[in-house]
Amino acid sequence: MTSTASPSPVPQSDVRAGTPAIELKGLSKSFPGGRAPALDGVDLSVPRGGIFGILGPNGAGKTTLMSILGGLILPSSGSVRIDGHDVLTEARHIRHILGLVPQEPAIYPTLTARENLDFFGRMQGLSGAYLESRIQACLELVEMTGEADQRVEQFSGGYKRRLNMVIGLMHEPEILILDEPTVAIDPHSRALIHHRLRELNAAGISILISTHYMEEAEMLCDEIAIIDHGRLMVQGLVPDLLAQRRDEAIELQFFGEPGAGLARALETIPGVQRAEQAGCRVRVFSDRPEQVIAPIMQRVQAEAPTLRSLVFGRASLEQVFLSLTGDRGAPR
Amino acid sequence: MMRDLAKLRASVVKEARILLRDRQALILFFTMPVLFVLILSLSLRDVFGDRPGATFPVLVVAEDQAEVGRGIVATFRANPHIRLALAERASEAQARQWLIDGHYRFVVLVPAGATLQAKRRLGEIMAEVPADLRLEQPVAVRVLADPSLRSDYRKVLEGSLDLALHGIEMKLGREQLEQTLRVTQGAHFTGLPDMDQGRVFQPVHGETVTKRGGGPTPTSVQQNAPAWTLLAMFFLTVPLSVAFIKEREQGSLFRLQTMTVPAWVVLGGKAVPYFVINQIQMISVLAVSVHVLPLLGGDPLGLGNAPLALLLMGASASLAAIGFGIAVAVYARTTEQAAGFSSATVMIMGALGGILVPKAVMLPIMQELAVISPLSWGLDGFLDIFVRGGGVDDVLPEALALLAFSAFCHAIAIQRYRRRV
């Protein structure tokens, strides 16, 4: 990254240092005709200066939450404050400090990348030399200077998402909200976006990201919240959540689904409390995991499915997620 | 091949499901053509001669109650294509005003004492008084016509008046001849005078009554140029609304909403380019009508003498069309709905408003219904300028109506655009 592309450090006054970047209180949203509320009394505090992940299976209420944060829909009850300002009554103030990156690339396909940046920059009130410098900086940030004058409709999904993200950064926001920014893109673009988000965060930008990629959340986020059925299931620092789940299970993954007999066979091993099978995955619960690993391997070899991996002792967010949300909308 | 057919079938089923679930679009698909057919059939009924219907309100001011007055009234009364109104006394100024106000399309003024004058004139002709010594002038039956009355219809009306006058002349002449023969018992008979040497009545020559006195007789180009300009302007609502909905579907509109970009900026950003296109449309249609049409043997378009009024009408009509397009865009859910609704509605407004079929040939009830169509207001404004020689003052009511329509459409569009669920 060149020097011009670096986001400028955000000055934070002493008064605001204690203010959460985003604060939700009793946030509920029901849609007419909806059977259950899309959001049901969510309390959430996103601290300043970190990368905060919102996880949840499809239909959990993530997009509804993002739409409320963006001021696109109104909450049925509760309050939303961004940088201490109410999203409903102080939208104009928030606009200057908040950058929003929608899930689907919200860009004009028949305009070039530069024209899109120019248009949305102007819509944010930028102009003149500053606008030009921001366009250049943003193009460099996502490594698209060579593609600046190509029409967006000619871009791959990855390039569209890069452009989509960087439009949200045109006005140098202090708080950046991204809704599933890396869905369905090439690994290179994903790595670039992750890299840039960490750099932006290091430069002082508070980031809220919704995702259903567990690895992404684990790698990127300092703190996460899991929501399901419109409710907040858990909120905490990633290391704390992982520590809570440690040693919970030994996870076996197979190439292809093992026979139904395997889980039953594993449960007969002394020290094994129970074994659960879900697709190609078997989870074995034990309070003495070190002692049961060898007999488990023997049984596996006897039952003859091809083992792909065995994970033990290292809990993943995926496990936390699955234990809280069940197998509904199993994450990738 | 089979796999592709299966894909085709699946996509047909999918499309059918989407369509069947889009109730508004279905209603549009079926009711619009029905409405369209109804309106056009009603409007064109007389043109296609399905039945003789009363089409033109014609006024005969018969200040003469004797043979001449009675004869003219009888002739018009016998014509099933006109709605005849009679007045025994009315000043010419009053008759002109009635015509301008649109109460009548065609007025015949029979002066008081016309019969007496005709008889005296006839007597002089029969007595072979030399033309320069005759005391009596030919009787002048005056005709006033609305400039928007189609010229073929007008010629028919003038022709039937001419025929009526000839008939009256013949009748009076025969009566006088009979009387002379009875008195003289055939003595001193010198043969019938040559009636063509001096007519009893002045030849019928209609005067076109415009707001500012005389103006050019209307031509088809005067109807068609503004009519098709207006239709083209309003047809831009189709791409306008589709573009807006695409923007919504692509998410860029939501992005603008999160940036709290005001509604008028978003909607105005759409309106301005379309306004420019509308003005170019108008200028090109007018330019072709003025310069190209005569080269092809048509009547050239006279632009009147009020360029400011023309600008005012062009701008108001365009703003009305854009407002309509934006309102459709904001309310429609899909591009199909927007395109279907706006094109069908514009066609219906065009049919109602005298764009597709001149109002003059519509049934009276349809002519009255035309007032609900903004295209009709636009057309009336342009006709005021081209045909009736009107200026800014004359087109102000039409322009204000179009601007009010535009303001209403924009207001409901902005209100809807700002609405959050």
mmCIF file with all atom_site columns, C-alpha atoms in Angstrom, chain B residues 299-418:
data_model
loop_
_atom_site.group_PDB
_atom_site.id
_atom_site.type_symbol
_atom_site.label_atom_id
_atom_site.label_alt_id
_atom_site.label_comp_id
_atom_site.label_asym_id
_atom_site.label_entity_id
_atom_site.label_seq_id
_atom_site.pdbx_PDB_ins_code
_atom_site.Cartn_x
_atom_site.Cartn_y
_atom_site.Cartn_z
_atom_site.occupancy
_atom_site.B_iso_or_equiv
_atom_site.pdbx_formal_charge
_atom_site.auth_seq_id
_atom_site.auth_comp_id
_atom_site.auth_asym_id
_atom_site.auth_atom_id
_atom_site.pdbx_PDB_model_num
ATOM 1   C CA . ASP B 1 299 ? -48.326 22.291 -45.213 1.00 0.00 ? 299 ASP B CA 1
ATOM 2   C CA . PRO B 1 300 ? -45.565 24.002 -43.264 1.00 0.00 ? 300 PRO B CA 1
ATOM 3   C CA . LEU B 1 301 ? -46.115 24.567 -39.567 1.00 0.00 ? 301 LEU B CA 1
ATOM 4   C CA . GLY B 1 302 ? -46.627 28.164 -38.537 1.00 0.00 ? 302 GLY B CA 1
ATOM 5   C CA . LEU B 1 303 ? -45.109 28.615 -35.092 1.00 0.00 ? 303 LEU B CA 1
ATOM 6   C CA . GLY B 1 304 ? -47.303 31.580 -34.210 1.00 0.00 ? 304 GLY B CA 1
ATOM 7   C CA . ASN B 1 305 ? -45.644 34.658 -32.832 1.00 0.00 ? 305 ASN B CA 1
ATOM 8   C CA . ALA B 1 306 ? -45.135 33.904 -29.172 1.00 0.00 ? 306 ALA B CA 1
ATOM 9   C CA . PRO B 1 307 ? -41.813 32.094 -28.635 1.00 0.00 ? 307 PRO B CA 1
ATOM 10  C CA . LEU B 1 308 ? -42.064 32.630 -24.872 1.00 0.00 ? 308 LEU B CA 1
ATOM 11  C CA . ALA B 1 309 ? -45.432 30.899 -24.780 1.00 0.00 ? 309 ALA B CA 1
ATOM 12  C CA . LEU B 1 310 ? -43.928 28.033 -26.763 1.00 0.00 ? 310 LEU B CA 1
ATOM 13  C CA . LEU B 1 311 ? -41.058 27.712 -24.284 1.00 0.00 ? 311 LEU B CA 1
ATOM 14  C CA . LEU B 1 312 ? -43.486 27.820 -21.388 1.00 0.00 ? 312 LEU B CA 1
ATOM 15  C CA . MET B 1 313 ? -45.637 25.055 -22.872 1.00 0.00 ? 313 MET B CA 1
ATOM 16  C CA . GLY B 1 314 ? -42.626 22.892 -23.719 1.00 0.00 ? 314 GLY B CA 1
ATOM 17  C CA . ALA B 1 315 ? -41.221 23.205 -20.208 1.00 0.00 ? 315 ALA B CA 1
ATOM 18  C CA . SER B 1 316 ? -44.545 22.630 -18.448 1.00 0.00 ? 316 SER B CA 1
ATOM 19  C CA . ALA B 1 317 ? -45.417 19.593 -20.551 1.00 0.00 ? 317 ALA B CA 1
ATOM 20  C CA . SER B 1 318 ? -41.969 18.100 -19.940 1.00 0.00 ? 318 SER B CA 1
ATOM 21  C CA . LEU B 1 319 ? -42.167 18.646 -16.175 1.00 0.00 ? 319 LEU B CA 1
ATOM 22  C CA . ALA B 1 320 ? -45.599 17.027 -16.124 1.00 0.00 ? 320 ALA B CA 1
ATOM 23  C CA . ALA B 1 321 ? -44.283 14.005 -18.023 1.00 0.00 ? 321 ALA B CA 1
ATOM 24  C CA . ILE B 1 322 ? -41.228 13.680 -15.776 1.00 0.00 ? 322 ILE B CA 1
ATOM 25  C CA . GLY B 1 323 ? -43.301 13.993 -12.626 1.00 0.00 ? 323 GLY B CA 1
ATOM 26  C CA . PHE B 1 324 ? -45.563 11.243 -13.886 1.00 0.00 ? 324 PHE B CA 1
ATOM 27  C CA . GLY B 1 325 ? -42.582 9.006  -14.718 1.00 0.00 ? 325 GLY B CA 1
ATOM 28  C CA . ILE B 1 326 ? -40.991 9.495  -11.311 1.00 0.00 ? 326 ILE B CA 1
ATOM 29  C CA . ALA B 1 327 ? -44.244 8.818  -9.495  1.00 0.00 ? 327 ALA B CA 1
ATOM 30  C CA . VAL B 1 328 ? -44.666 5.587  -11.470 1.00 0.00 ? 328 VAL B CA 1
ATOM 31  C CA . ALA B 1 329 ? -41.041 4.617  -10.719 1.00 0.00 ? 329 ALA B CA 1
ATOM 32  C CA . VAL B 1 330 ? -41.365 5.157  -7.001  1.00 0.00 ? 330 VAL B CA 1
ATOM 33  C CA . TYR B 1 331 ? -44.639 3.242  -6.704  1.00 0.00 ? 331 TYR B CA 1
ATOM 34  C CA . ALA B 1 332 ? -43.960 0.370  -9.105  1.00 0.00 ? 332 ALA B CA 1
ATOM 35  C CA . ARG B 1 333 ? -42.277 -2.702 -7.658  1.00 0.00 ? 333 ARG B CA 1
ATOM 36  C CA . THR B 1 334 ? -40.706 -4.149 -10.794 1.00 0.00 ? 334 THR B CA 1
ATOM 37  C CA . THR B 1 335 ? -39.393 -2.759 -14.062 1.00 0.00 ? 335 THR B CA 1
ATOM 38  C CA . GLU B 1 336 ? -42.061 -4.788 -15.895 1.00 0.00 ? 336 GLU B CA 1
ATOM 39  C CA . GLN B 1 337 ? -44.773 -3.118 -13.844 1.00 0.00 ? 337 GLN B CA 1
ATOM 40  C CA . ALA B 1 338 ? -43.331 0.335  -14.422 1.00 0.00 ? 338 ALA B CA 1
ATOM 41  C CA . ALA B 1 339 ? -42.878 -0.122 -18.167 1.00 0.00 ? 339 ALA B CA 1
ATOM 42  C CA . GLY B 1 340 ? -46.300 -1.711 -18.637 1.00 0.00 ? 340 GLY B CA 1
ATOM 43  C CA . PHE B 1 341 ? -48.162 0.805  -16.550 1.00 0.00 ? 341 PHE B CA 1
ATOM 44  C CA . SER B 1 342 ? -46.500 3.921  -17.880 1.00 0.00 ? 342 SER B CA 1
ATOM 45  C CA . SER B 1 343 ? -46.739 2.984  -21.545 1.00 0.00 ? 343 SER B CA 1
ATOM 46  C CA . ALA B 1 344 ? -50.366 1.904  -21.279 1.00 0.00 ? 344 ALA B CA 1
ATOM 47  C CA . THR B 1 345 ? -51.343 4.966  -19.263 1.00 0.00 ? 345 THR B CA 1
ATOM 48  C CA . VAL B 1 346 ? -49.625 7.318  -21.668 1.00 0.00 ? 346 VAL B CA 1
ATOM 49  C CA . MET B 1 347 ? -51.452 5.704  -24.586 1.00 0.00 ? 347 MET B CA 1
ATOM 50  C CA . ILE B 1 348 ? -54.766 6.059  -22.786 1.00 0.00 ? 348 ILE B CA 1
ATOM 51  C CA . MET B 1 349 ? -54.079 9.657  -21.813 1.00 0.00 ? 349 MET B CA 1
ATOM 52  C CA . GLY B 1 350 ? -53.090 10.261 -25.432 1.00 0.00 ? 350 GLY B CA 1
ATOM 53  C CA . ALA B 1 351 ? -56.265 8.683  -26.774 1.00 0.00 ? 351 ALA B CA 1
ATOM 54  C CA . LEU B 1 352 ? -58.387 10.622 -24.287 1.00 0.00 ? 352 LEU B CA 1
ATOM 55  C CA . GLY B 1 353 ? -56.521 13.858 -24.770 1.00 0.00 ? 353 GLY B CA 1
ATOM 56  C CA . GLY B 1 354 ? -56.995 14.190 -28.504 1.00 0.00 ? 354 GLY B CA 1
ATOM 57  C CA . ILE B 1 355 ? -53.458 13.087 -29.373 1.00 0.00 ? 355 ILE B CA 1
ATOM 58  C CA . LEU B 1 356 ? -54.244 9.911  -31.295 1.00 0.00 ? 356 LEU B CA 1
ATOM 59  C CA . VAL B 1 357 ? -57.599 11.147 -32.530 1.00 0.00 ? 357 VAL B CA 1
ATOM 60  C CA . PRO B 1 358 ? -58.340 14.874 -32.776 1.00 0.00 ? 358 PRO B CA 1
ATOM 61  C CA . LYS B 1 359 ? -60.830 15.942 -30.158 1.00 0.00 ? 359 LYS B CA 1
ATOM 62  C CA . ALA B 1 360 ? -62.929 17.538 -32.902 1.00 0.00 ? 360 ALA B CA 1
ATOM 63  C CA . VAL B 1 361 ? -64.001 14.158 -34.225 1.00 0.00 ? 361 VAL B CA 1
ATOM 64  C CA . MET B 1 362 ? -64.730 12.601 -30.842 1.00 0.00 ? 362 MET B CA 1
ATOM 65  C CA . LEU B 1 363 ? -68.201 12.107 -29.432 1.00 0.00 ? 363 LEU B CA 1
ATOM 66  C CA . PRO B 1 364 ? -69.250 15.082 -27.284 1.00 0.00 ? 364 PRO B CA 1
ATOM 67  C CA . ILE B 1 365 ? -68.993 12.978 -24.115 1.00 0.00 ? 365 ILE B CA 1
ATOM 68  C CA . MET B 1 366 ? -65.428 11.982 -25.001 1.00 0.00 ? 366 MET B CA 1
ATOM 69  C CA . GLN B 1 367 ? -64.579 15.590 -25.774 1.00 0.00 ? 367 GLN B CA 1
ATOM 70  C CA . GLU B 1 368 ? -65.675 16.475 -22.266 1.00 0.00 ? 368 GLU B CA 1
ATOM 71  C CA . LEU B 1 369 ? -63.728 13.546 -20.791 1.00 0.00 ? 369 LEU B CA 1
ATOM 72  C CA . ALA B 1 370 ? -60.589 14.795 -22.546 1.00 0.00 ? 370 ALA B CA 1
ATOM 73  C CA . VAL B 1 371 ? -60.212 17.423 -19.855 1.00 0.00 ? 371 VAL B CA 1
ATOM 74  C CA . ILE B 1 372 ? -58.877 14.799 -17.415 1.00 0.00 ? 372 ILE B CA 1
ATOM 75  C CA . SER B 1 373 ? -55.832 14.087 -19.600 1.00 0.00 ? 373 SER B CA 1
ATOM 76  C CA . PRO B 1 374 ? -52.696 16.199 -19.073 1.00 0.00 ? 374 PRO B CA 1
ATOM 77  C CA . LEU B 1 375 ? -51.870 15.579 -22.718 1.00 0.00 ? 375 LEU B CA 1
ATOM 78  C CA . SER B 1 376 ? -55.076 17.370 -23.621 1.00 0.00 ? 376 SER B CA 1
ATOM 79  C CA . TRP B 1 377 ? -53.976 20.408 -21.610 1.00 0.00 ? 377 TRP B CA 1
ATOM 80  C CA . GLY B 1 378 ? -50.672 20.368 -23.425 1.00 0.00 ? 378 GLY B CA 1
ATOM 81  C CA . LEU B 1 379 ? -52.319 20.054 -26.830 1.00 0.00 ? 379 LEU B CA 1
ATOM 82  C CA . ASP B 1 380 ? -54.756 22.873 -26.112 1.00 0.00 ? 380 ASP B CA 1
ATOM 83  C CA . GLY B 1 381 ? -51.866 25.095 -25.123 1.00 0.00 ? 381 GLY B CA 1
ATOM 84  C CA . PHE B 1 382 ? -49.930 24.399 -28.285 1.00 0.00 ? 382 PHE B CA 1
ATOM 85  C CA . LEU B 1 383 ? -53.051 24.878 -30.441 1.00 0.00 ? 383 LEU B CA 1
ATOM 86  C CA . ASP B 1 384 ? -53.608 28.221 -28.715 1.00 0.00 ? 384 ASP B CA 1
ATOM 87  C CA . ILE B 1 385 ? -50.194 29.279 -30.001 1.00 0.00 ? 385 ILE B CA 1
ATOM 88  C CA . PHE B 1 386 ? -50.140 27.697 -33.462 1.00 0.00 ? 386 PHE B CA 1
ATOM 89  C CA . VAL B 1 387 ? -53.755 28.071 -34.535 1.00 0.00 ? 387 VAL B CA 1
ATOM 90  C CA . ARG B 1 388 ? -55.323 30.791 -32.442 1.00 0.00 ? 388 ARG B CA 1
ATOM 91  C CA . GLY B 1 389 ? -52.270 33.031 -32.353 1.00 0.00 ? 389 GLY B CA 1
ATOM 92  C CA . GLY B 1 390 ? -52.213 33.020 -28.549 1.00 0.00 ? 390 GLY B CA 1
ATOM 93  C CA . GLY B 1 391 ? -49.442 34.322 -26.306 1.00 0.00 ? 391 GLY B CA 1
ATOM 94  C CA . VAL B 1 392 ? -48.240 33.646 -22.778 1.00 0.00 ? 392 VAL B CA 1
ATOM 95  C CA . ASP B 1 393 ? -51.488 34.937 -21.237 1.00 0.00 ? 393 ASP B CA 1
ATOM 96  C CA . ASP B 1 394 ? -53.534 32.564 -23.370 1.00 0.00 ? 394 ASP B CA 1
ATOM 97  C CA . VAL B 1 395 ? -51.527 29.432 -22.569 1.00 0.00 ? 395 VAL B CA 1
ATOM 98  C CA . LEU B 1 396 ? -51.176 30.254 -18.877 1.00 0.00 ? 396 LEU B CA 1
ATOM 99  C CA . PRO B 1 397 ? -54.166 28.148 -17.730 1.00 0.00 ? 397 PRO B CA 1
ATOM 100 C CA . GLU B 1 398 ? -52.865 25.075 -19.578 1.00 0.00 ? 398 GLU B CA 1
ATOM 101 C CA . ALA B 1 399 ? -49.274 25.629 -18.423 1.00 0.00 ? 399 ALA B CA 1
ATOM 102 C CA . LEU B 1 400 ? -50.364 26.077 -14.813 1.00 0.00 ? 400 LEU B CA 1
ATOM 103 C CA . ALA B 1 401 ? -52.472 22.918 -14.980 1.00 0.00 ? 401 ALA B CA 1
ATOM 104 C CA . LEU B 1 402 ? -49.457 20.955 -16.257 1.00 0.00 ? 402 LEU B CA 1
ATOM 105 C CA . LEU B 1 403 ? -47.191 22.431 -13.586 1.00 0.00 ? 403 LEU B CA 1
ATOM 106 C CA . ALA B 1 404 ? -49.725 21.612 -10.882 1.00 0.00 ? 404 ALA B CA 1
ATOM 107 C CA . PHE B 1 405 ? -49.898 18.035 -12.159 1.00 0.00 ? 405 PHE B CA 1
ATOM 108 C CA . SER B 1 406 ? -46.107 17.877 -12.100 1.00 0.00 ? 406 SER B CA 1
ATOM 109 C CA . ALA B 1 407 ? -45.958 19.257 -8.561  1.00 0.00 ? 407 ALA B CA 1
ATOM 110 C CA . PHE B 1 408 ? -48.549 16.747 -7.387  1.00 0.00 ? 408 PHE B CA 1
ATOM 111 C CA . CYS B 1 409 ? -46.658 13.809 -8.944  1.00 0.00 ? 409 CYS B CA 1
ATOM 112 C CA . HIS B 1 410 ? -43.351 14.959 -7.496  1.00 0.00 ? 410 HIS B CA 1
ATOM 113 C CA . ALA B 1 411 ? -44.908 15.460 -4.074  1.00 0.00 ? 411 ALA B CA 1
ATOM 114 C CA . ILE B 1 412 ? -46.376 11.963 -3.868  1.00 0.00 ? 412 ILE B CA 1
ATOM 115 C CA . ALA B 1 413 ? -43.118 10.528 -5.237  1.00 0.00 ? 413 ALA B CA 1
ATOM 116 C CA . ILE B 1 414 ? -40.971 12.284 -2.640  1.00 0.00 ? 414 ILE B CA 1
ATOM 117 C CA . GLN B 1 415 ? -43.351 11.312 0.133   1.00 0.00 ? 415 GLN B CA 1
ATOM 118 C CA . ARG B 1 416 ? -43.155 7.672  -0.916  1.00 0.00 ? 416 ARG B CA 1
ATOM 119 C CA . TYR B 1 417 ? -39.395 7.764  -1.472  1.00 0.00 ? 417 TYR B CA 1
ATOM 120 C CA . ARG B 1 418 ? -38.814 9.079  2.043   1.00 0.00 ? 418 ARG B CA 1
#
